[in-house]
Coordinates of C-alpha atoms in Angstrom, one line a residue:
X11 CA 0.0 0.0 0.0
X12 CA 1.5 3.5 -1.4
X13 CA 0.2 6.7 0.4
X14 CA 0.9 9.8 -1.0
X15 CA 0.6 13.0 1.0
X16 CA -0.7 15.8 -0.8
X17 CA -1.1 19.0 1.8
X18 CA -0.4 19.7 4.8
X19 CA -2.1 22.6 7.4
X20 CA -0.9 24.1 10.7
X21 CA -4.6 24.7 12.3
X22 CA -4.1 27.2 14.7
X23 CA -7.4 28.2 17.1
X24 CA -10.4 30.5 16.1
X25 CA -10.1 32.8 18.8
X26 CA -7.2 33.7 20.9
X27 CA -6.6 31.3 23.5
X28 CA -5.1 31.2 27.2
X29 CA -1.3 31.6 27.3
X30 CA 0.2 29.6 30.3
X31 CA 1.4 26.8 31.7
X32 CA -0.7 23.6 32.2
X33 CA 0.6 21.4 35.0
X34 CA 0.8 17.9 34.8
X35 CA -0.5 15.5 37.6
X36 CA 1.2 12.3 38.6
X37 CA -0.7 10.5 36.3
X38 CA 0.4 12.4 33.1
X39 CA 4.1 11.7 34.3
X40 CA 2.8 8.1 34.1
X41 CA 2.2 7.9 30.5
X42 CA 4.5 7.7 27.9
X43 CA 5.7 11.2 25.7
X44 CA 4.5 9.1 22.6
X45 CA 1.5 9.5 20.7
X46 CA -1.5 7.1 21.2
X47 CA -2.7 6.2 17.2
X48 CA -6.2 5.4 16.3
X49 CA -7.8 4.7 13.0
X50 CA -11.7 5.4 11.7
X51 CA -12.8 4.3 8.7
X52 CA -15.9 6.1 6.8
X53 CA -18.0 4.6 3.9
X54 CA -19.1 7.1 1.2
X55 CA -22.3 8.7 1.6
X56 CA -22.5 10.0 -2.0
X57 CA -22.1 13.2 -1.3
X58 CA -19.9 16.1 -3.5
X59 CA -18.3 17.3 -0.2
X60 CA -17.8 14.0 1.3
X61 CA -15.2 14.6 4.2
X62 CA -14.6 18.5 3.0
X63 CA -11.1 19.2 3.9
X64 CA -12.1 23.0 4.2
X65 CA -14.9 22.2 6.7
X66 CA -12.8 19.6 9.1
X67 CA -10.1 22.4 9.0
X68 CA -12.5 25.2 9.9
X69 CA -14.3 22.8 12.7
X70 CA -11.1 21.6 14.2
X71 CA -10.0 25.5 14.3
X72 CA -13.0 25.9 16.1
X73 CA -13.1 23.3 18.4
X74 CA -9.4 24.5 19.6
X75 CA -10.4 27.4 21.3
X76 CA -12.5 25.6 24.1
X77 CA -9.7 22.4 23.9
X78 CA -6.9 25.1 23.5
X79 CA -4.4 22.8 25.5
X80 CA -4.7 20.5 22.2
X81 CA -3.1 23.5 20.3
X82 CA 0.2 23.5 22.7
X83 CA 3.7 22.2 23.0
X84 CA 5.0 19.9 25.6
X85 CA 8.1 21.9 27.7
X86 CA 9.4 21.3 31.4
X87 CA 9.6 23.3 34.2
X88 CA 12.4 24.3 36.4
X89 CA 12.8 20.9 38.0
X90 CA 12.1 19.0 34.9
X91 CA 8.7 18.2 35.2
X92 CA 6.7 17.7 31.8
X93 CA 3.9 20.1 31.4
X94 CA 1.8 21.2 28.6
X95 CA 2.9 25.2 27.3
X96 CA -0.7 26.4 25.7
X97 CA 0.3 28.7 23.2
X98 CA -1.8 28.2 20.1
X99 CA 0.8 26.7 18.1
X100 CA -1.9 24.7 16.6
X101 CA -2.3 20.9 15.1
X102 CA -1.5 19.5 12.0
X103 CA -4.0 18.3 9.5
X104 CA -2.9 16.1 7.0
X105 CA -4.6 15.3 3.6
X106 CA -3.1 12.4 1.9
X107 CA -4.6 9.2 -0.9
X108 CA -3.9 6.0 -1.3
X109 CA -5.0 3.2 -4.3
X110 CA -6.1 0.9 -1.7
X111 CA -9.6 0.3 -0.9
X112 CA -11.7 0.2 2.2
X113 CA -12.5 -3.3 2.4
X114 CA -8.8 -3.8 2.4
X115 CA -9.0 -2.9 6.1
X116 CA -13.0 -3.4 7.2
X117 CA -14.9 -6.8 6.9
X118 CA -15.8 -9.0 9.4
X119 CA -12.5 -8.2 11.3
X120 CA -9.4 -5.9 10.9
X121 CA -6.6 -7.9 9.7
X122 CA -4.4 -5.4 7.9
X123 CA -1.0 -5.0 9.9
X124 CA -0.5 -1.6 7.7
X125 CA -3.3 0.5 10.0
X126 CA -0.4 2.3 11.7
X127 CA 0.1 3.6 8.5
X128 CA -2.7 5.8 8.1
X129 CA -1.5 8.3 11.3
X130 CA 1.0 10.8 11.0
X131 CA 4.6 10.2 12.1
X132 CA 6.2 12.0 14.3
X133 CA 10.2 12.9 14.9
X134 CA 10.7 12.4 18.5
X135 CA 14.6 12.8 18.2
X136 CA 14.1 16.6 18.5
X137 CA 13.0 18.2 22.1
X138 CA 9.7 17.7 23.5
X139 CA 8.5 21.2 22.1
X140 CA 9.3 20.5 18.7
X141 CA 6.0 18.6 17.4
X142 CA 1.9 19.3 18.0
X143 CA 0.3 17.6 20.5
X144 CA -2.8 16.5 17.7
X145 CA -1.5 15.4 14.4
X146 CA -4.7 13.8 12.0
X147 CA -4.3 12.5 8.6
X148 CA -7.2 12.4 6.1
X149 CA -6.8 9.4 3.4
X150 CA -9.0 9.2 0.7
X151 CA -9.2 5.5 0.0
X152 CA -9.8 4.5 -4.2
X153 CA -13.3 3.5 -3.5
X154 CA -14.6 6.6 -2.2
X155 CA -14.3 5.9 1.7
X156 CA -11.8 7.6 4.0
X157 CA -9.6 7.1 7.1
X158 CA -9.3 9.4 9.6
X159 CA -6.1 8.6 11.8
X160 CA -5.6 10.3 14.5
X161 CA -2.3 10.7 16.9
X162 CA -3.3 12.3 20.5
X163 CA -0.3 13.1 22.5
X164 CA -0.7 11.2 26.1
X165 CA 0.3 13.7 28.2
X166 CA -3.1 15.6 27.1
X167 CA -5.3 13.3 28.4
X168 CA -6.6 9.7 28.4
X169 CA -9.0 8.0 26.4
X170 CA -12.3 9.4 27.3
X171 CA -10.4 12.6 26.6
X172 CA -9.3 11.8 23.3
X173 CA -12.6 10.4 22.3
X174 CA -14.3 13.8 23.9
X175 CA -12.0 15.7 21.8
X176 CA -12.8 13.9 18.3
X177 CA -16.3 13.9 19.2
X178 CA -16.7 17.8 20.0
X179 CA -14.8 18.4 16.7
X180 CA -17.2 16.0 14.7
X181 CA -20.3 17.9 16.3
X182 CA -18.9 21.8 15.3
X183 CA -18.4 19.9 11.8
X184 CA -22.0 19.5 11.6
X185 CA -22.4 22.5 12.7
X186 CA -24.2 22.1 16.2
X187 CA -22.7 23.3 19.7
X188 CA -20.8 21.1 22.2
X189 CA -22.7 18.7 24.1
X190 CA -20.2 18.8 27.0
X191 CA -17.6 22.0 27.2
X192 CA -14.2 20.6 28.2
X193 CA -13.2 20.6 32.2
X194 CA -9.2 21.5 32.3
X195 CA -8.4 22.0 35.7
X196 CA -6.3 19.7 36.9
X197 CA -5.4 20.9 40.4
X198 CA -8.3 18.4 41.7
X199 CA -5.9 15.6 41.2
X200 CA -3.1 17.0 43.2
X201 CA -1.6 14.4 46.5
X202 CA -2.5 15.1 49.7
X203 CA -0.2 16.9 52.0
X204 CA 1.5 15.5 53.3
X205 CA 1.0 12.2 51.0
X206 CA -0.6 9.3 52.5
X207 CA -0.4 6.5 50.9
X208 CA -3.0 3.7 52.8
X209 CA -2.3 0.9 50.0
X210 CA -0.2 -1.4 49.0
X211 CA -0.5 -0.4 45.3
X212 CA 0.6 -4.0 43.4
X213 CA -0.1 -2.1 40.1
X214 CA 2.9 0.2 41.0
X215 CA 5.6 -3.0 41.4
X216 CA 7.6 -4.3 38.5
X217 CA 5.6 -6.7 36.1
X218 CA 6.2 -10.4 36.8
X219 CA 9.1 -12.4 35.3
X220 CA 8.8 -16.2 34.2
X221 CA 10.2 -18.7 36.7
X222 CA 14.1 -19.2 35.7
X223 CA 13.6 -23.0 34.6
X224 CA 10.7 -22.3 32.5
X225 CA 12.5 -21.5 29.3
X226 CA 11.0 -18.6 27.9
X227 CA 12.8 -15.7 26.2
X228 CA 12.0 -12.6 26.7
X229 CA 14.3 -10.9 24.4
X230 CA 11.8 -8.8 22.7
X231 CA 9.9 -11.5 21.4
X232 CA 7.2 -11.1 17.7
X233 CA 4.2 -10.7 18.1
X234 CA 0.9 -12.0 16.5
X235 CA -2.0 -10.1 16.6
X236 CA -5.5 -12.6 16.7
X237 CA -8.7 -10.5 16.7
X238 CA -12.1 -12.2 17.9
X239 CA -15.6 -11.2 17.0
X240 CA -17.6 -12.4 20.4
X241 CA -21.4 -12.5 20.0
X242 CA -24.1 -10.9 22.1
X243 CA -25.3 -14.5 23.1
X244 CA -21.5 -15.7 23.5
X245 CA -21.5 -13.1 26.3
X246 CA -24.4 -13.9 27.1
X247 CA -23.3 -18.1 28.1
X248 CA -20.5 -16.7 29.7
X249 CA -22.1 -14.5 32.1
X250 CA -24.3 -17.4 32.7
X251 CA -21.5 -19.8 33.7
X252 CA -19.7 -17.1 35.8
X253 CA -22.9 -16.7 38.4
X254 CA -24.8 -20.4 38.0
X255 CA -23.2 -20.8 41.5
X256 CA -23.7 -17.5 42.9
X257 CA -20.1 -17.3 44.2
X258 CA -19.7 -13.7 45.1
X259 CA -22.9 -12.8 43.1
X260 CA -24.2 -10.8 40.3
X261 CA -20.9 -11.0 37.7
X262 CA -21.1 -8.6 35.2
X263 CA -20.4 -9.0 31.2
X264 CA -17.2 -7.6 32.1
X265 CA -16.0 -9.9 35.1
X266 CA -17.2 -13.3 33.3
X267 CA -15.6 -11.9 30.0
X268 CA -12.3 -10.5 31.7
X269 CA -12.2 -14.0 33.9
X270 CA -12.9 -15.8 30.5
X271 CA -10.1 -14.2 28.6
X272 CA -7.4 -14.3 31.7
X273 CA -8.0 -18.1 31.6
X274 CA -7.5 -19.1 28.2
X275 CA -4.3 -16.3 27.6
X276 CA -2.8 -18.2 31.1
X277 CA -3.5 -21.4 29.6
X278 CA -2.1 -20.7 25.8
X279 CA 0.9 -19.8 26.9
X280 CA 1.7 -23.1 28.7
X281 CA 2.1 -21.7 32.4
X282 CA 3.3 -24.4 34.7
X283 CA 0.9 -24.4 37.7
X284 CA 3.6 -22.7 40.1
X285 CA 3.7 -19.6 37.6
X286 CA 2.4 -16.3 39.1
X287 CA 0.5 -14.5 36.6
X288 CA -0.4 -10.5 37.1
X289 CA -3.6 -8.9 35.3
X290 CA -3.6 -5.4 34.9
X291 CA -7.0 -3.9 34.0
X292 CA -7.1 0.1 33.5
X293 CA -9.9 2.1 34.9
X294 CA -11.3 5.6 34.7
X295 CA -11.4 7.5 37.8
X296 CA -13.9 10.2 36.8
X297 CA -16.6 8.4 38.4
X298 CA -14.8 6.6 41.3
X299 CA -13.5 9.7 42.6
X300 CA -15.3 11.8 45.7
X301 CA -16.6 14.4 44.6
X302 CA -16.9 12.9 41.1
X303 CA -15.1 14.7 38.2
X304 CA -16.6 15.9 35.7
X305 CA -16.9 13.0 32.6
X306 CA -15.7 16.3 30.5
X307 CA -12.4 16.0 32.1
X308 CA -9.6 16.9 29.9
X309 CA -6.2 15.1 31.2
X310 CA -5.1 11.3 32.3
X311 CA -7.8 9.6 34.9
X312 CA -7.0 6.3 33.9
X313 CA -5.9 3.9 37.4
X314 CA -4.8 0.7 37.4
X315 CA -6.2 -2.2 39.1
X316 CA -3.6 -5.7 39.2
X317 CA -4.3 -8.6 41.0
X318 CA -1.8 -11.5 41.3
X319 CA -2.2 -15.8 41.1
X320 CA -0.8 -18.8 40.2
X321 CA -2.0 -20.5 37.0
X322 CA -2.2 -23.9 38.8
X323 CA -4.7 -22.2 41.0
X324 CA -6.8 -19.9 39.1
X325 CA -7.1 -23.4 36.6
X326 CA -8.2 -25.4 39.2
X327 CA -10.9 -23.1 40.4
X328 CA -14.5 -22.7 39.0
X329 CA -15.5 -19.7 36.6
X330 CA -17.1 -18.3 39.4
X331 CA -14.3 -17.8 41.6
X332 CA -12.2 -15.8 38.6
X333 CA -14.8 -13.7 37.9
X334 CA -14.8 -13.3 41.5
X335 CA -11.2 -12.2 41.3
X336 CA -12.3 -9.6 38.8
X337 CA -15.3 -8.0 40.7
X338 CA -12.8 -7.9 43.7
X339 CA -10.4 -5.4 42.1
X340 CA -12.9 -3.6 40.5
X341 CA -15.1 -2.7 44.0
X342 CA -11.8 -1.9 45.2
X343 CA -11.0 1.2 43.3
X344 CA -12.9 3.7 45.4
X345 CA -12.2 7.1 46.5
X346 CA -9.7 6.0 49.4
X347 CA -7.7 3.9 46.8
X348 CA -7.7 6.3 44.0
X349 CA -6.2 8.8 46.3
X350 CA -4.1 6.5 48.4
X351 CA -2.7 5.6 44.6
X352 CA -1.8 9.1 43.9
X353 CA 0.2 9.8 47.2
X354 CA 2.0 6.4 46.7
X355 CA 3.0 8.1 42.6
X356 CA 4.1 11.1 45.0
X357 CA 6.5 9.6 46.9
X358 CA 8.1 7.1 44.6
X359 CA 11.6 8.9 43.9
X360 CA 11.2 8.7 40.0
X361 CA 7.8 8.8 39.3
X362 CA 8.4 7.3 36.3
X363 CA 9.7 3.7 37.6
X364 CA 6.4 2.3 37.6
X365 CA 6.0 2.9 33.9
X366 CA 5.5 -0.8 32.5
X367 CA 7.4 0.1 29.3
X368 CA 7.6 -2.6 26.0
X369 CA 7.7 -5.5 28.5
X370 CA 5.1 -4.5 31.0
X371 CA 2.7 -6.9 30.1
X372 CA 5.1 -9.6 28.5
X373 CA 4.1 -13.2 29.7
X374 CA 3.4 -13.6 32.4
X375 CA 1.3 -10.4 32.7
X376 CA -1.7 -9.4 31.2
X377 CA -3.8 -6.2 30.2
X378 CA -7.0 -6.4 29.4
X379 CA -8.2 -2.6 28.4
X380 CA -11.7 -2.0 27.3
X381 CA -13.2 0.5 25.1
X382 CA -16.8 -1.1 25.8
X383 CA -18.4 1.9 27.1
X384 CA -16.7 4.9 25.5
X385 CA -18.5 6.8 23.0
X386 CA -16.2 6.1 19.8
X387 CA -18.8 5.3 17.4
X388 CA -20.3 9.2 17.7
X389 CA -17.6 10.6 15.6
X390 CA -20.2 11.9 12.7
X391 CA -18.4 14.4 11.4
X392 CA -21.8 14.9 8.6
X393 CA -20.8 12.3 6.4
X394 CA -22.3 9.2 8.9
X395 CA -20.7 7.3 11.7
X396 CA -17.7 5.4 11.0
X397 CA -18.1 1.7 10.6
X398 CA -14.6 0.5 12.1
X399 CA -12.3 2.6 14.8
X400 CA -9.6 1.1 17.0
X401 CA -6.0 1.3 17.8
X402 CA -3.6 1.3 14.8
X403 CA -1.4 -0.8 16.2
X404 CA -0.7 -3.6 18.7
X405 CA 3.1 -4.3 19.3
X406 CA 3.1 -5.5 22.7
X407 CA 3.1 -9.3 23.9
X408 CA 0.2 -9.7 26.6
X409 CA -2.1 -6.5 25.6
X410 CA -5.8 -7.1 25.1
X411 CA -8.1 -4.6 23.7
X412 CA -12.3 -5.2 24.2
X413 CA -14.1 -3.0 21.2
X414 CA -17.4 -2.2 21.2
X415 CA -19.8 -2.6 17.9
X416 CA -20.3 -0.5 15.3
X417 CA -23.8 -1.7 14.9
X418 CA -24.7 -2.6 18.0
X419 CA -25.7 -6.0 18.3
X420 CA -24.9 -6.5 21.6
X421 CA -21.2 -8.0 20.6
X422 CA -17.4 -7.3 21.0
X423 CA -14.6 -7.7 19.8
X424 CA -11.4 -9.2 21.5
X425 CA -7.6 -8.2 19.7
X426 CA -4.9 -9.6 21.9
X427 CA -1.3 -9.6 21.3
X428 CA 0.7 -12.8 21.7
X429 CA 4.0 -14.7 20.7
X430 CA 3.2 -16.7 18.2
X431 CA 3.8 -20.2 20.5
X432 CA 0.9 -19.0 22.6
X433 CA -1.8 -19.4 19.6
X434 CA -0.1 -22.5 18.4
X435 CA 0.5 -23.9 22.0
X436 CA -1.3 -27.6 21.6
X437 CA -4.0 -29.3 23.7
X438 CA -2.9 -30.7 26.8
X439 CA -4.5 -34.2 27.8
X440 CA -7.2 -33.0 29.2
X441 CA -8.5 -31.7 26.0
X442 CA -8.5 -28.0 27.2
X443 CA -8.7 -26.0 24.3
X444 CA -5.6 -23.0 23.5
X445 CA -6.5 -19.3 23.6
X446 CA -7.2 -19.0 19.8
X447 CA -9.4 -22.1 19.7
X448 CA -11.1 -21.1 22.6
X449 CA -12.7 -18.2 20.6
X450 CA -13.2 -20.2 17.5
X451 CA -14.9 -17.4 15.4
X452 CA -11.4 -15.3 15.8
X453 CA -8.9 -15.4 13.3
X454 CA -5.5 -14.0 13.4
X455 CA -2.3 -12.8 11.1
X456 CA 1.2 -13.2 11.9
X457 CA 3.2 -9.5 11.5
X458 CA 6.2 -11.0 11.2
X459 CA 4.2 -12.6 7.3
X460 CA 3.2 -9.5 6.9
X461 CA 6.7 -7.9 7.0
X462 CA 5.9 -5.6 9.8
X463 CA 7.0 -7.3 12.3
X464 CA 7.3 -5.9 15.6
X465 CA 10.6 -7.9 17.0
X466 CA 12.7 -5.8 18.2
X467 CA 10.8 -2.7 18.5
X468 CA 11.4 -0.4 21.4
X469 CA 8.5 1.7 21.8
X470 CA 11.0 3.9 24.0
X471 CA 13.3 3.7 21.3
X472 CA 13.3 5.5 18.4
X473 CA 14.5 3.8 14.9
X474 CA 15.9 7.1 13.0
X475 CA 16.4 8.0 9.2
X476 CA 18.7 10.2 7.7
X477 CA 16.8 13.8 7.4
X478 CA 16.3 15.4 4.2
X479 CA 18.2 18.3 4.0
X480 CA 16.0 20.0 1.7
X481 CA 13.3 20.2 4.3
X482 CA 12.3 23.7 6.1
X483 CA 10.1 24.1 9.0
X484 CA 7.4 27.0 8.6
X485 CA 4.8 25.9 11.6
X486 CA 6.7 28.7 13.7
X487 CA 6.3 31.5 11.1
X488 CA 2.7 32.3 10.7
X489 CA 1.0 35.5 9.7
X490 CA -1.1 37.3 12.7
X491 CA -5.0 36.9 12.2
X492 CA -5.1 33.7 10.1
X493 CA -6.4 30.6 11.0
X494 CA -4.3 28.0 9.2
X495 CA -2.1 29.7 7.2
X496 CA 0.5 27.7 7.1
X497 CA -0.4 25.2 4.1
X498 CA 1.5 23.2 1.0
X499 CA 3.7 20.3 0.9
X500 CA 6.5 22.4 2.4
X501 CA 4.7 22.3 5.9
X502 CA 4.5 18.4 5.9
X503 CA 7.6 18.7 8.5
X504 CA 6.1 16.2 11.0
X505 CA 4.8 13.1 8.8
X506 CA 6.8 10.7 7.0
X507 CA 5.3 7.4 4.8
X508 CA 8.2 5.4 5.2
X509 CA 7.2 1.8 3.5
X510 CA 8.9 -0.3 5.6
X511 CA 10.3 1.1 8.8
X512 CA 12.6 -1.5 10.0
X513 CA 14.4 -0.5 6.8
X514 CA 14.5 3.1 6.9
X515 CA 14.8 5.2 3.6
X516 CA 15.5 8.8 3.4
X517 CA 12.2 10.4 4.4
X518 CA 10.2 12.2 1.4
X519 CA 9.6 16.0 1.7
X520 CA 7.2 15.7 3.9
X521 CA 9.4 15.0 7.4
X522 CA 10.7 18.1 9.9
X523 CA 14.1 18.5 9.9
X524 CA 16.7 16.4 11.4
X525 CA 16.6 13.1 12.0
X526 CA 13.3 11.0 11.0
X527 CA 12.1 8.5 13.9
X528 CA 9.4 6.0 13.2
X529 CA 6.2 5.5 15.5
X530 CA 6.5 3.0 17.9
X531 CA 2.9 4.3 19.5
X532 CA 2.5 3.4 23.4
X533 CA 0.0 0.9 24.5
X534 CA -3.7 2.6 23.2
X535 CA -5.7 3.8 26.3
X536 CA -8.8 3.0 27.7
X537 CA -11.2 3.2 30.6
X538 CA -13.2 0.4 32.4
X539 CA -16.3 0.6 34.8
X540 CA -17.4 -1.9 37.4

């Protein structure tokens, strides 16, 4: 697949903005300096203006005055501490076409390893100020449909934040007000003082290793994504099975599907019985917190919830008493904890240890992180709904990703990310079933077949190109008064197209100067409620 850029715009807000500093809580220092990369795919709706670039640009202008953060520059303050500098240096919008065709990507499952390829790139070998916080690319696909990808910079906010965002700037698109102004202060999420951490926050400690005699490498091992359409009446048995003995009561979809998943992953991979395992399930705060934020909440809510087992044991135990295990950790993420977990970020000497990194949820850890209840399907920018969103790429071993619908019939569906030995792992005697036979309507691709492999791949780790040296930067040199001035191929500074980027080429005309560094995106976010 060829994608050819053909213009790119520097949108810079409406209105004038506030000028100051934005400071970052101790979960923005949490999360990763990388962009998070989604993908949503549009059918044509036979219209002449069918996604208009002038009226995306003119909405998106618009929509940056009330989310004027999104228009900033990340910078650090006199102790080094990341924070957002709101300034109105705007967001890039890319236009860009490609000879492929939508049903390339969209059928009955999302199997092209290319997705990643549809968001903007960005350079991260230059300072933290040096690249917009919201980059999105608009590809006109052959058959008339479009992709919008979209790269939201982490330390802006979490997923319901990002999905907020993309939502407010589909509704001034169509021309109606915002259902829900954005809520940016971010002072309510400061620790206590002095901090008192009540916890013991397991989510916080290193990942688990495998046991020393159990063979496994984890020398950045490939990955192979499997995705997994689950009906509404699959969900439906399961949730069945988790409370026919009442054990703890009342399971939700979300414990007996959780429980479900944890099970077969532990047993694809082959754990010997003494294995610990650790499941890591992320979960917005807005809700849990007292007094409750507001859902309009612009910044990084997103907790963690862990819980620890052996394989031998949570095998041996009924469906129930997993699920169990689920709704435990869930209940426990109340106000107390929440702010127990924030203290505990405050006095950890580098608040970034706990960061999980490319390994965080290697075998034998787990992350299971739901976009069931988020609003990602209201995106109508006046041309419909799209028909496909998710992330646009999975790299890591052990990340699991629940997506809600598009036509809401009640199902989901599942993409995990394993070593390839855990979907070929055979039966054992007892005729238990491995992860991808367990979900026997799934089906899966190998990236390494694909040739985008994700071995070796440090998300935190940059692979570089040599820079064109033809290349100029204009974002910084923009007439007073206009909108988006800054347009034309010679303003592409920030998105490269490069083919194949474990063999980097020099980067077309569209790259900022110096030296080019591929996308290796951070673990997509999402938020999951009890």
């Amino acid at each position: 697949m060829e994608i050819t850029v053909k213009k790119s715009t520097m949108v810079y807000p409406a209105e004038e903005t506030p000028k100051h500093r934005l400071w970052s809580t101790n979960l923005e220092l949490l999360m990763t300096l990388h962009h998070v990369p989604t993908v949503y795919f549009f059918r044509p709706d036979g219209s002449s203006d069918f996604f208009d670039a002038k009226t995306l640009m003119e909405a998106l202008s618009k929509v940056l005055v009330p989310f004027y953060p999104m228009a900033g520059r990340l910078g650090r303050d006199e102790n080094g501490r990341v924070e957002i500098i709101c300034n109105g240096d705007g967001a890039l919008f890319i236009e860009a076409e490609t000879d492929a065709v939508i049903d390339d990507f969209v059928g009955d499952t999302i199997l092209s390893p290319d997705l990643w390829r549809f968001v903007p790139k960005v350079d991260y070998s230059a300072d933290i100020s040096s690249y917009p916080l919201i980059l999105a690319q608009v590809t006109r696909l052959k058959c008339g449909g479009v992709c919008l990808g979209m790269a939201f910079q982490h330390t802006l906010g979490d997923g319901p934040a990002g999905i907020h965002f993309v939502n407010s700037w589909a509704e001034i698109a169509r021309g109606r007000p915002l259902s829900a102004e954005p809520f940016i202060e971010r002072y309510l999420l400061r620790a206590r003082d002095p901090p008192t951490p009540t916890f013991h926050h397991i989510e916080y400690d290193p990942p688990l290793s495998m046991d020393v005699d159990s063979g496994f490498d984890d020398s950045d091992p490939q990955t192979t994504v499997s995705i997994f359409k689950i009906t509404h009446d699959q969900l439906n048995n399961l949730k069945a099975k988790a409370n026919k003995d009442g054990n703890g009561g009342n399971f939700s979809t979300y414990n007996s599907l959780a429980a479900h998943i944890w099970r077969c992953a532990n047993k694809a991979r082959g754990l010997s019985d003494d294995q610990a395992t650790k499941l890591y399930i992320p979960i917005d705060g807005r809700s849990r917190l007292q007094p409750p934020l507001p859902q309009s909440y612009v910044g990084n809510v997103i907790f963690m919830a862990a819980t620890i087992a052996k394989h031998g044991a949570i095998q041996s135990e009924t469906f129930s008493d997993t699920a169990k295990r689920i709704k435990d950790i869930l209940k426990r993420m109340d106000d107390e904890y929440l702010r127990s977990a924030i203290d505990h970020m405050e006095k950890v000497p580098n608040v970034k240890a706990p960061v999980r990194g490319a390994k965080g949820f290697q075998c034998p850890n787990l992350s299971i992180n739901s976009w069931m209840w988020l609003p990602v399907y209201e995106a109508d920018f006046g041309w419909g709904r799209p028909i496909w969103l998710g992330p646009a790429r999975v790299s890591q071993d052990g990340k699991t990703y629940v997506l809600p619908s598009p036509v809401k019939d009640g199902s989901l569906s599942l993409v995990t990310s394993t070593v390839p030995e855990a979907n070929s792992y055979r039966r054992e005697e007892n005729g238990e079933q491995n992860f991808a036979e367990k979900f026997a309507t799934g089906r899966h691709f190998s990236l390494k077949a694909n040739q985008t492999s994700d071995t070796n791949i440090n998300p935190d780790r940059p692979q570089n190109a040599a820079p064109d040296e033809s290349t100029t930067t204009a974002a910084s040199h923009r007439p007073g008064g206009a909108r988006y001035p800054v347009e034309g191929p010679e303003t592409s500074n920030l998105a490269t197209h490069n083919p194949d980027p474990m063999q980097p080429k020099n980067p077309p005309h569209h790259c900022i100067p110096g030296k080019h560094a591929e996308q290796t995106p951070p673990s997509p976010f999402g938020a999951i409620h009890e």
